[in-house]
Amino acid sequence: MGITYKKSGVNEEKASSLVRYIKTGSQKTFGKEVIGDIGFFGGLYKFRTSQYKDPILVSSCDGVGTKILVAQIMDKFDTIGIDLVAMNCNDVSVCGAKPIFFLDYLAVGEIKGKREREIIRGIIEGCRIAECAFIGGETAQLLPLYGKEKFDIAGFCVGVVERRKLLPKPVKEGDKIVGIGSNGVHSNGFSLIRKIFYEKNKNALFKKYDGLGKTLGEELLKPTYIYSKLLFQLNKNSLIKCAAHITGGGIPGNLIRV
């Protein structure tokens, strides 16, 4: 049959099947502001300016780093989509904004089917938790770049905040610092975690620890907590002057950013 698109590494049938899956699932996150459906050239969102006096749009773009490697070894992909939404929505939320819509970029060597559906299912769940619409994205088949097994994901989030509620506000000596607990290691530090725990022995991820009640891999794959609703309420009630999303660099590296 000669050279075909499929033989060159792009499976259009699998891509179309995945788009149909995304279309069906993403509708669970839609509000009346979303216009149209997944699959158009752009995601459409009717921003209701009448609800704000002086709205500011806040955007974020982020990924989940080498946490993906743990998911690959464990063959468990249903939580990193939640991580992806969390990393972006949390960045938007520390500006005082409410996330309103989200898009993803999924780059794979080849579409497996089950793997991509698990990732998308996580994104949909993350958007449901954050109360933002999953309005579009891109799935790219890049076999020469990623080989048959590797992949990467990135997310893009837009939120909105009234200018007078925009964070950070000026802080002064004597203001209190409050740390909101995490539910695990979230999505940062995985290069160090890999060096310490499993770089030389991947089976370490399947070992159960008494203090965890689960395997190390399962613990590491716990999805990043989405703080959006909590931060929105704190800011709405003027209970905070600023907030920092504690990611790479920890508390010292992120508090100085505000």
PDB file of C-alpha atoms in Angstrom:
ATOM      1  CA  MET A   1       0.000   0.000   0.000  1.00  0.00           C
ATOM      2  CA  GLY A   2       3.025   2.285   0.098  1.00  0.00           C
ATOM      3  CA  ILE A   3       3.584   5.044   2.617  1.00  0.00           C
ATOM      4  CA  THR A   4       0.568   5.987   4.736  1.00  0.00           C
ATOM      5  CA  TYR A   5      -0.033   8.420   7.580  1.00  0.00           C
ATOM      6  CA  LYS A   6      -0.585   5.452   9.905  1.00  0.00           C
ATOM      7  CA  LYS A   7       2.698   3.811   8.901  1.00  0.00           C
ATOM      8  CA  SER A   8       4.504   7.074   9.563  1.00  0.00           C
ATOM      9  CA  GLY A   9       3.292   7.005  13.172  1.00  0.00           C
ATOM     10  CA  VAL A  10      -0.057   8.825  13.192  1.00  0.00           C
ATOM     11  CA  ASN A  11      -3.180   6.755  13.861  1.00  0.00           C
ATOM     12  CA  GLU A  12      -6.146   8.926  12.881  1.00  0.00           C
ATOM     13  CA  GLU A  13      -8.699   6.296  13.900  1.00  0.00           C
ATOM     14  CA  LYS A  14      -7.419   6.170  17.481  1.00  0.00           C
ATOM     15  CA  ALA A  15      -7.202   9.967  17.558  1.00  0.00           C
ATOM     16  CA  SER A  16     -10.821  10.329  16.443  1.00  0.00           C
ATOM     17  CA  SER A  17     -11.951   7.780  19.026  1.00  0.00           C
ATOM     18  CA  LEU A  18     -10.162   9.727  21.761  1.00  0.00           C
ATOM     19  CA  VAL A  19     -11.742  13.003  20.645  1.00  0.00           C
ATOM     20  CA  ARG A  20     -15.179  11.413  20.892  1.00  0.00           C
ATOM     21  CA  TYR A  21     -14.356  10.251  24.416  1.00  0.00           C
ATOM     22  CA  ILE A  22     -13.194  13.749  25.392  1.00  0.00           C
ATOM     23  CA  LYS A  23     -16.314  15.317  23.882  1.00  0.00           C
ATOM     24  CA  THR A  24     -18.616  13.160  25.964  1.00  0.00           C
ATOM     25  CA  GLY A  25     -16.696  13.537  29.218  1.00  0.00           C
ATOM     26  CA  SER A  26     -15.902  17.235  28.994  1.00  0.00           C
ATOM     27  CA  GLN A  27     -19.586  18.142  28.821  1.00  0.00           C
ATOM     28  CA  LYS A  28     -19.838  17.194  32.504  1.00  0.00           C
ATOM     29  CA  THR A  29     -17.735  20.294  33.255  1.00  0.00           C
ATOM     30  CA  PHE A  30     -19.685  22.720  31.054  1.00  0.00           C
ATOM     31  CA  GLY A  31     -21.747  25.585  32.358  1.00  0.00           C
ATOM     32  CA  LYS A  32     -23.993  27.843  30.324  1.00  0.00           C
ATOM     33  CA  GLU A  33     -20.978  30.001  29.470  1.00  0.00           C
ATOM     34  CA  VAL A  34     -19.460  27.316  27.226  1.00  0.00           C
ATOM     35  CA  ILE A  35     -20.420  27.652  23.570  1.00  0.00           C
ATOM     36  CA  GLY A  36     -20.182  24.732  21.177  1.00  0.00           C
ATOM     37  CA  ASP A  37     -18.274  21.522  21.803  1.00  0.00           C
ATOM     38  CA  ILE A  38     -14.820  19.975  21.874  1.00  0.00           C
ATOM     39  CA  GLY A  39     -13.397  19.520  18.388  1.00  0.00           C
ATOM     40  CA  PHE A  40     -13.743  23.021  16.945  1.00  0.00           C
ATOM     41  CA  PHE A  41     -10.604  25.039  16.139  1.00  0.00           C
ATOM     42  CA  GLY A  42     -10.928  26.977  19.387  1.00  0.00           C
ATOM     43  CA  GLY A  43     -12.730  26.624  22.694  1.00  0.00           C
ATOM     44  CA  LEU A  44     -15.514  29.188  23.071  1.00  0.00           C
ATOM     45  CA  TYR A  45     -16.482  30.726  26.396  1.00  0.00           C
ATOM     46  CA  LYS A  46     -18.941  33.588  26.937  1.00  0.00           C
ATOM     47  CA  PHE A  47     -17.419  35.731  29.676  1.00  0.00           C
ATOM     48  CA  ARG A  48     -20.194  37.531  31.547  1.00  0.00           C
ATOM     49  CA  THR A  49     -18.710  40.942  32.288  1.00  0.00           C
ATOM     50  CA  SER A  50     -21.962  42.060  33.924  1.00  0.00           C
ATOM     51  CA  GLN A  51     -20.984  40.011  36.986  1.00  0.00           C
ATOM     52  CA  TYR A  52     -17.891  42.168  37.562  1.00  0.00           C
ATOM     53  CA  LYS A  53     -17.129  45.864  37.906  1.00  0.00           C
ATOM     54  CA  ASP A  54     -13.475  45.641  36.852  1.00  0.00           C
ATOM     55  CA  PRO A  55     -12.516  42.050  35.973  1.00  0.00           C
ATOM     56  CA  ILE A  56      -8.935  40.879  35.577  1.00  0.00           C
ATOM     57  CA  LEU A  57      -8.170  37.670  33.685  1.00  0.00           C
ATOM     58  CA  VAL A  58      -5.416  35.491  35.146  1.00  0.00           C
ATOM     59  CA  SER A  59      -3.694  32.728  33.157  1.00  0.00           C
ATOM     60  CA  SER A  60      -1.381  29.828  33.929  1.00  0.00           C
ATOM     61  CA  CYS A  61       0.495  27.119  32.034  1.00  0.00           C
ATOM     62  CA  ASP A  62       2.111  24.162  33.793  1.00  0.00           C
ATOM     63  CA  GLY A  63       2.763  20.425  33.690  1.00  0.00           C
ATOM     64  CA  VAL A  64       3.365  17.646  36.210  1.00  0.00           C
ATOM     65  CA  GLY A  65       7.059  17.026  35.581  1.00  0.00           C
ATOM     66  CA  THR A  66       8.627  13.644  36.176  1.00  0.00           C
ATOM     67  CA  LYS A  67       5.686  12.405  38.239  1.00  0.00           C
ATOM     68  CA  ILE A  68       4.755  10.945  34.853  1.00  0.00           C
ATOM     69  CA  LEU A  69       7.567   8.391  35.245  1.00  0.00           C
ATOM     70  CA  VAL A  70       5.930   6.985  38.388  1.00  0.00           C
ATOM     71  CA  ALA A  71       2.621   6.683  36.536  1.00  0.00           C
ATOM     72  CA  GLN A  72       4.363   4.832  33.709  1.00  0.00           C
ATOM     73  CA  ILE A  73       6.080   2.343  36.002  1.00  0.00           C
ATOM     74  CA  MET A  74       2.883   1.745  37.994  1.00  0.00           C
ATOM     75  CA  ASP A  75       0.798   1.647  34.791  1.00  0.00           C
ATOM     76  CA  LYS A  76      -1.668   3.930  36.560  1.00  0.00           C
ATOM     77  CA  PHE A  77      -2.715   7.126  34.831  1.00  0.00           C
ATOM     78  CA  ASP A  78      -6.052   8.091  36.397  1.00  0.00           C
ATOM     79  CA  THR A  79      -4.645  10.693  38.818  1.00  0.00           C
ATOM     80  CA  ILE A  80      -2.075  12.701  36.862  1.00  0.00           C
ATOM     81  CA  GLY A  81      -4.878  14.471  34.994  1.00  0.00           C
ATOM     82  CA  ILE A  82      -6.109  15.761  38.359  1.00  0.00           C
ATOM     83  CA  ASP A  83      -2.521  16.831  39.096  1.00  0.00           C
ATOM     84  CA  LEU A  84      -2.437  18.748  35.832  1.00  0.00           C
ATOM     85  CA  VAL A  85      -5.578  20.710  36.633  1.00  0.00           C
ATOM     86  CA  ALA A  86      -4.378  21.316  40.187  1.00  0.00           C
ATOM     87  CA  MET A  87      -0.997  22.718  39.190  1.00  0.00           C
ATOM     88  CA  ASN A  88      -2.635  25.277  36.926  1.00  0.00           C
ATOM     89  CA  CYS A  89      -5.735  26.135  38.956  1.00  0.00           C
ATOM     90  CA  ASN A  90      -3.712  26.538  42.147  1.00  0.00           C
ATOM     91  CA  ASP A  91      -1.415  29.021  40.385  1.00  0.00           C
ATOM     92  CA  VAL A  92      -4.418  31.026  39.229  1.00  0.00           C
ATOM     93  CA  SER A  93      -6.077  30.828  42.640  1.00  0.00           C
ATOM     94  CA  VAL A  94      -3.183  32.359  44.587  1.00  0.00           C
ATOM     95  CA  CYS A  95      -3.793  35.489  42.511  1.00  0.00           C
ATOM     96  CA  GLY A  96      -7.287  35.609  43.999  1.00  0.00           C
ATOM     97  CA  ALA A  97      -8.906  34.376  40.798  1.00  0.00           C
ATOM     98  CA  LYS A  98     -11.619  31.793  40.266  1.00  0.00           C
ATOM     99  CA  PRO A  99     -10.656  29.315  37.493  1.00  0.00           C
ATOM    100  CA  ILE A 100     -13.184  29.467  34.673  1.00  0.00           C
ATOM    101  CA  PHE A 101     -11.797  27.279  31.887  1.00  0.00           C
ATOM    102  CA  PHE A 102      -9.012  24.811  31.185  1.00  0.00           C
ATOM    103  CA  LEU A 103      -7.272  23.312  28.143  1.00  0.00           C
ATOM    104  CA  ASP A 104      -4.749  20.495  27.869  1.00  0.00           C
ATOM    105  CA  TYR A 105      -1.879  19.415  25.638  1.00  0.00           C
ATOM    106  CA  LEU A 106      -1.141  15.693  25.519  1.00  0.00           C
ATOM    107  CA  ALA A 107       1.904  14.641  23.493  1.00  0.00           C
ATOM    108  CA  VAL A 108       2.400  10.906  22.936  1.00  0.00           C
ATOM    109  CA  GLY A 109       4.565   8.623  20.857  1.00  0.00           C
ATOM    110  CA  GLU A 110       1.489   6.637  19.970  1.00  0.00           C
ATOM    111  CA  ILE A 111      -2.054   6.565  21.311  1.00  0.00           C
ATOM    112  CA  LYS A 112      -2.575   3.516  23.518  1.00  0.00           C
ATOM    113  CA  GLY A 113      -6.256   4.122  24.221  1.00  0.00           C
ATOM    114  CA  LYS A 114      -6.674   3.111  27.866  1.00  0.00           C
ATOM    115  CA  ARG A 115      -3.786   5.327  29.027  1.00  0.00           C
ATOM    116  CA  GLU A 116      -5.098   8.446  27.345  1.00  0.00           C
ATOM    117  CA  ARG A 117      -8.652   7.824  28.557  1.00  0.00           C
ATOM    118  CA  GLU A 118      -7.416   7.540  32.139  1.00  0.00           C
ATOM    119  CA  ILE A 119      -5.515  10.811  31.811  1.00  0.00           C
ATOM    120  CA  ILE A 120      -8.536  12.574  30.325  1.00  0.00           C
ATOM    121  CA  ARG A 121     -10.796  11.132  33.015  1.00  0.00           C
ATOM    122  CA  GLY A 122      -8.494  12.680  35.608  1.00  0.00           C
ATOM    123  CA  ILE A 123      -8.577  16.051  33.865  1.00  0.00           C
ATOM    124  CA  ILE A 124     -12.366  15.973  33.821  1.00  0.00           C
ATOM    125  CA  GLU A 125     -12.456  15.094  37.523  1.00  0.00           C
ATOM    126  CA  GLY A 126      -9.980  17.872  38.306  1.00  0.00           C
ATOM    127  CA  CYS A 127     -12.083  20.402  36.417  1.00  0.00           C
ATOM    128  CA  ARG A 128     -15.172  19.199  38.263  1.00  0.00           C
ATOM    129  CA  ILE A 129     -13.420  19.749  41.612  1.00  0.00           C
ATOM    130  CA  ALA A 130     -12.103  23.168  40.563  1.00  0.00           C
ATOM    131  CA  GLU A 131     -15.464  24.103  39.034  1.00  0.00           C
ATOM    132  CA  CYS A 132     -13.936  25.155  35.733  1.00  0.00           C
ATOM    133  CA  ALA A 133     -14.867  24.095  32.211  1.00  0.00           C
ATOM    134  CA  PHE A 134     -12.673  21.760  30.175  1.00  0.00           C
ATOM    135  CA  ILE A 135     -13.176  23.434  26.799  1.00  0.00           C
ATOM    136  CA  GLY A 136     -10.452  22.071  24.545  1.00  0.00           C
ATOM    137  CA  GLY A 137      -6.905  20.964  23.944  1.00  0.00           C
ATOM    138  CA  GLU A 138      -4.580  19.077  21.651  1.00  0.00           C
ATOM    139  CA  THR A 139      -3.433  15.474  21.418  1.00  0.00           C
ATOM    140  CA  ALA A 140      -0.254  15.192  19.344  1.00  0.00           C
ATOM    141  CA  GLN A 141       1.193  11.912  18.076  1.00  0.00           C
ATOM    142  CA  LEU A 142       4.953  12.451  17.942  1.00  0.00           C
ATOM    143  CA  LEU A 143       6.513   9.031  17.524  1.00  0.00           C
ATOM    144  CA  PRO A 144       9.985  10.301  16.464  1.00  0.00           C
ATOM    145  CA  LEU A 145      10.189  12.433  19.626  1.00  0.00           C
ATOM    146  CA  TYR A 146       8.696  10.136  22.270  1.00  0.00           C
ATOM    147  CA  GLY A 147       9.055   6.595  20.947  1.00  0.00           C
ATOM    148  CA  LYS A 148       6.184   4.166  21.505  1.00  0.00           C
ATOM    149  CA  GLU A 149       5.838   4.504  25.282  1.00  0.00           C
ATOM    150  CA  LYS A 150       6.721   8.012  26.449  1.00  0.00           C
ATOM    151  CA  PHE A 151       4.422  11.023  26.696  1.00  0.00           C
ATOM    152  CA  ASP A 152       4.080  14.426  28.326  1.00  0.00           C
ATOM    153  CA  ILE A 153       1.173  16.613  29.384  1.00  0.00           C
ATOM    154  CA  ALA A 154       0.677  20.329  29.896  1.00  0.00           C
ATOM    155  CA  GLY A 155      -2.306  22.386  30.947  1.00  0.00           C
ATOM    156  CA  PHE A 156      -3.565  25.909  30.456  1.00  0.00           C
ATOM    157  CA  CYS A 157      -5.989  27.642  32.800  1.00  0.00           C
ATOM    158  CA  VAL A 158      -7.729  31.018  32.775  1.00  0.00           C
ATOM    159  CA  GLY A 159      -9.394  32.527  35.813  1.00  0.00           C
ATOM    160  CA  VAL A 160     -11.038  35.827  36.698  1.00  0.00           C
ATOM    161  CA  VAL A 161     -10.870  38.127  39.698  1.00  0.00           C
ATOM    162  CA  GLU A 162     -12.325  41.515  40.548  1.00  0.00           C
ATOM    163  CA  ARG A 163      -9.462  44.028  40.487  1.00  0.00           C
ATOM    164  CA  ARG A 164     -10.055  45.079  44.112  1.00  0.00           C
ATOM    165  CA  LYS A 165      -9.721  41.410  45.174  1.00  0.00           C
ATOM    166  CA  LEU A 166      -6.547  40.761  43.186  1.00  0.00           C
ATOM    167  CA  LEU A 167      -3.749  39.198  45.246  1.00  0.00           C
ATOM    168  CA  PRO A 168      -1.199  39.846  46.625  1.00  0.00           C
ATOM    169  CA  LYS A 169      -2.041  42.795  48.843  1.00  0.00           C
ATOM    170  CA  PRO A 170       0.668  44.664  50.795  1.00  0.00           C
ATOM    171  CA  VAL A 171       1.925  42.728  53.811  1.00  0.00           C
ATOM    172  CA  LYS A 172       3.568  44.091  56.940  1.00  0.00           C
ATOM    173  CA  GLU A 173       5.578  42.912  59.904  1.00  0.00           C
ATOM    174  CA  GLY A 174       3.349  41.053  62.325  1.00  0.00           C
ATOM    175  CA  ASP A 175       1.070  39.515  59.698  1.00  0.00           C
ATOM    176  CA  LYS A 176       0.520  35.817  60.324  1.00  0.00           C
ATOM    177  CA  ILE A 177       1.654  33.073  57.961  1.00  0.00           C
ATOM    178  CA  VAL A 178      -0.686  30.084  57.751  1.00  0.00           C
ATOM    179  CA  GLY A 179       0.252  26.864  56.003  1.00  0.00           C
ATOM    180  CA  ILE A 180      -2.576  24.827  54.484  1.00  0.00           C
ATOM    181  CA  GLY A 181      -1.736  21.138  54.622  1.00  0.00           C
ATOM    182  CA  SER A 182      -1.006  19.057  51.555  1.00  0.00           C
ATOM    183  CA  ASN A 183      -2.270  15.531  51.005  1.00  0.00           C
ATOM    184  CA  GLY A 184       1.101  14.206  49.873  1.00  0.00           C
ATOM    185  CA  VAL A 185       4.096  15.276  47.811  1.00  0.00           C
ATOM    186  CA  HIS A 186       1.848  16.762  45.109  1.00  0.00           C
ATOM    187  CA  SER A 187       3.642  17.217  41.753  1.00  0.00           C
ATOM    188  CA  ASN A 188       7.063  18.619  42.603  1.00  0.00           C
ATOM    189  CA  GLY A 189      10.350  17.155  43.740  1.00  0.00           C
ATOM    190  CA  PHE A 190      10.018  13.953  41.753  1.00  0.00           C
ATOM    191  CA  SER A 191      13.516  14.134  40.292  1.00  0.00           C
ATOM    192  CA  LEU A 192      14.871  14.002  43.859  1.00  0.00           C
ATOM    193  CA  ILE A 193      12.337  11.339  44.870  1.00  0.00           C
ATOM    194  CA  ARG A 194      13.449   9.211  41.939  1.00  0.00           C
ATOM    195  CA  LYS A 195      17.117   9.488  42.981  1.00  0.00           C
ATOM    196  CA  ILE A 196      16.352   8.537  46.592  1.00  0.00           C
ATOM    197  CA  PHE A 197      13.781   5.776  46.199  1.00  0.00           C
ATOM    198  CA  TYR A 198      13.588   4.019  42.865  1.00  0.00           C
ATOM    199  CA  GLU A 199      16.119   5.061  40.228  1.00  0.00           C
ATOM    200  CA  LYS A 200      18.171   1.887  40.729  1.00  0.00           C
ATOM    201  CA  ASN A 201      15.268  -0.373  41.696  1.00  0.00           C
ATOM    202  CA  LYS A 202      11.866   0.329  40.171  1.00  0.00           C
ATOM    203  CA  ASN A 203      10.353  -2.492  42.242  1.00  0.00           C
ATOM    204  CA  ALA A 204      10.648  -0.186  45.260  1.00  0.00           C
ATOM    205  CA  LEU A 205       7.501   1.552  44.009  1.00  0.00           C
ATOM    206  CA  PHE A 206       5.525  -1.664  44.507  1.00  0.00           C
ATOM    207  CA  LYS A 207       6.662  -2.162  48.106  1.00  0.00           C
ATOM    208  CA  LYS A 208       4.048  -1.618  50.822  1.00  0.00           C
ATOM    209  CA  TYR A 209       4.974   0.474  53.850  1.00  0.00           C
ATOM    210  CA  ASP A 210       3.254   0.067  57.222  1.00  0.00           C
ATOM    211  CA  GLY A 211       2.957   3.801  57.776  1.00  0.00           C
ATOM    212  CA  LEU A 212       1.330   4.315  54.388  1.00  0.00           C
ATOM    213  CA  GLY A 213      -1.011   1.349  54.184  1.00  0.00           C
ATOM    214  CA  LYS A 214      -0.308   1.231  50.454  1.00  0.00           C
ATOM    215  CA  THR A 215       2.596   0.918  48.055  1.00  0.00           C
ATOM    216  CA  LEU A 216       5.101   3.725  47.666  1.00  0.00           C
ATOM    217  CA  GLY A 217       3.965   4.198  44.068  1.00  0.00           C
ATOM    218  CA  GLU A 218       0.327   4.560  45.095  1.00  0.00           C
ATOM    219  CA  GLU A 219       1.292   7.118  47.730  1.00  0.00           C
ATOM    220  CA  LEU A 220       3.366   9.137  45.262  1.00  0.00           C
ATOM    221  CA  LEU A 221       0.516   9.130  42.744  1.00  0.00           C
ATOM    222  CA  LYS A 222      -1.994  10.660  45.145  1.00  0.00           C
ATOM    223  CA  PRO A 223      -3.333  13.647  43.186  1.00  0.00           C
ATOM    224  CA  THR A 224      -2.359  17.187  44.067  1.00  0.00           C
ATOM    225  CA  TYR A 225      -4.956  18.899  46.223  1.00  0.00           C
ATOM    226  CA  ILE A 226      -6.960  21.581  44.422  1.00  0.00           C
ATOM    227  CA  TYR A 227      -7.180  24.640  46.685  1.00  0.00           C
ATOM    228  CA  SER A 228      -9.252  26.827  44.358  1.00  0.00           C
ATOM    229  CA  LYS A 229     -12.576  26.864  46.215  1.00  0.00           C
ATOM    230  CA  LEU A 230     -10.919  27.319  49.606  1.00  0.00           C
ATOM    231  CA  LEU A 231      -8.739  30.214  48.447  1.00  0.00           C
ATOM    232  CA  PHE A 232     -11.636  31.861  46.648  1.00  0.00           C
ATOM    233  CA  GLN A 233     -13.723  31.846  49.827  1.00  0.00           C
ATOM    234  CA  LEU A 234     -10.847  33.120  51.980  1.00  0.00           C
ATOM    235  CA  ASN A 235     -10.230  35.964  49.557  1.00  0.00           C
ATOM    236  CA  LYS A 236     -13.932  36.711  49.120  1.00  0.00           C
ATOM    237  CA  ASN A 237     -14.207  37.202  52.887  1.00  0.00           C
ATOM    238  CA  SER A 238     -11.001  39.307  53.002  1.00  0.00           C
ATOM    239  CA  LEU A 239      -9.257  36.815  55.282  1.00  0.00           C
ATOM    240  CA  ILE A 240      -5.958  36.743  53.369  1.00  0.00           C
ATOM    241  CA  LYS A 241      -3.587  39.338  51.923  1.00  0.00           C
ATOM    242  CA  CYS A 242      -1.600  36.997  49.733  1.00  0.00           C
ATOM    243  CA  ALA A 243      -1.079  33.332  48.973  1.00  0.00           C
ATOM    244  CA  ALA A 244       1.730  31.217  47.546  1.00  0.00           C
ATOM    245  CA  HIS A 245       1.472  27.925  45.696  1.00  0.00           C
ATOM    246  CA  ILE A 246       4.234  25.851  47.291  1.00  0.00           C
ATOM    247  CA  THR A 247       5.854  24.039  44.384  1.00  0.00           C
ATOM    248  CA  GLY A 248       9.509  23.765  43.334  1.00  0.00           C
ATOM    249  CA  GLY A 249      11.719  25.564  45.846  1.00  0.00           C
ATOM    250  CA  GLY A 250       9.400  24.857  48.760  1.00  0.00           C
ATOM    251  CA  ILE A 251       8.252  27.531  51.202  1.00  0.00           C
ATOM    252  CA  PRO A 252      11.445  29.667  51.008  1.00  0.00           C
ATOM    253  CA  GLY A 253      11.455  29.667  47.216  1.00  0.00           C
ATOM    254  CA  ASN A 254       7.785  30.574  46.824  1.00  0.00           C
ATOM    255  CA  LEU A 255       6.987  32.977  49.670  1.00  0.00           C
ATOM    256  CA  ILE A 256       9.513  35.454  48.270  1.00  0.00           C
ATOM    257  CA  ARG A 257       7.445  35.598  45.066  1.00  0.00           C
ATOM    258  CA  VAL A 258       4.638  37.401  46.888  1.00  0.00           C
TER     259      VAL A 258
END
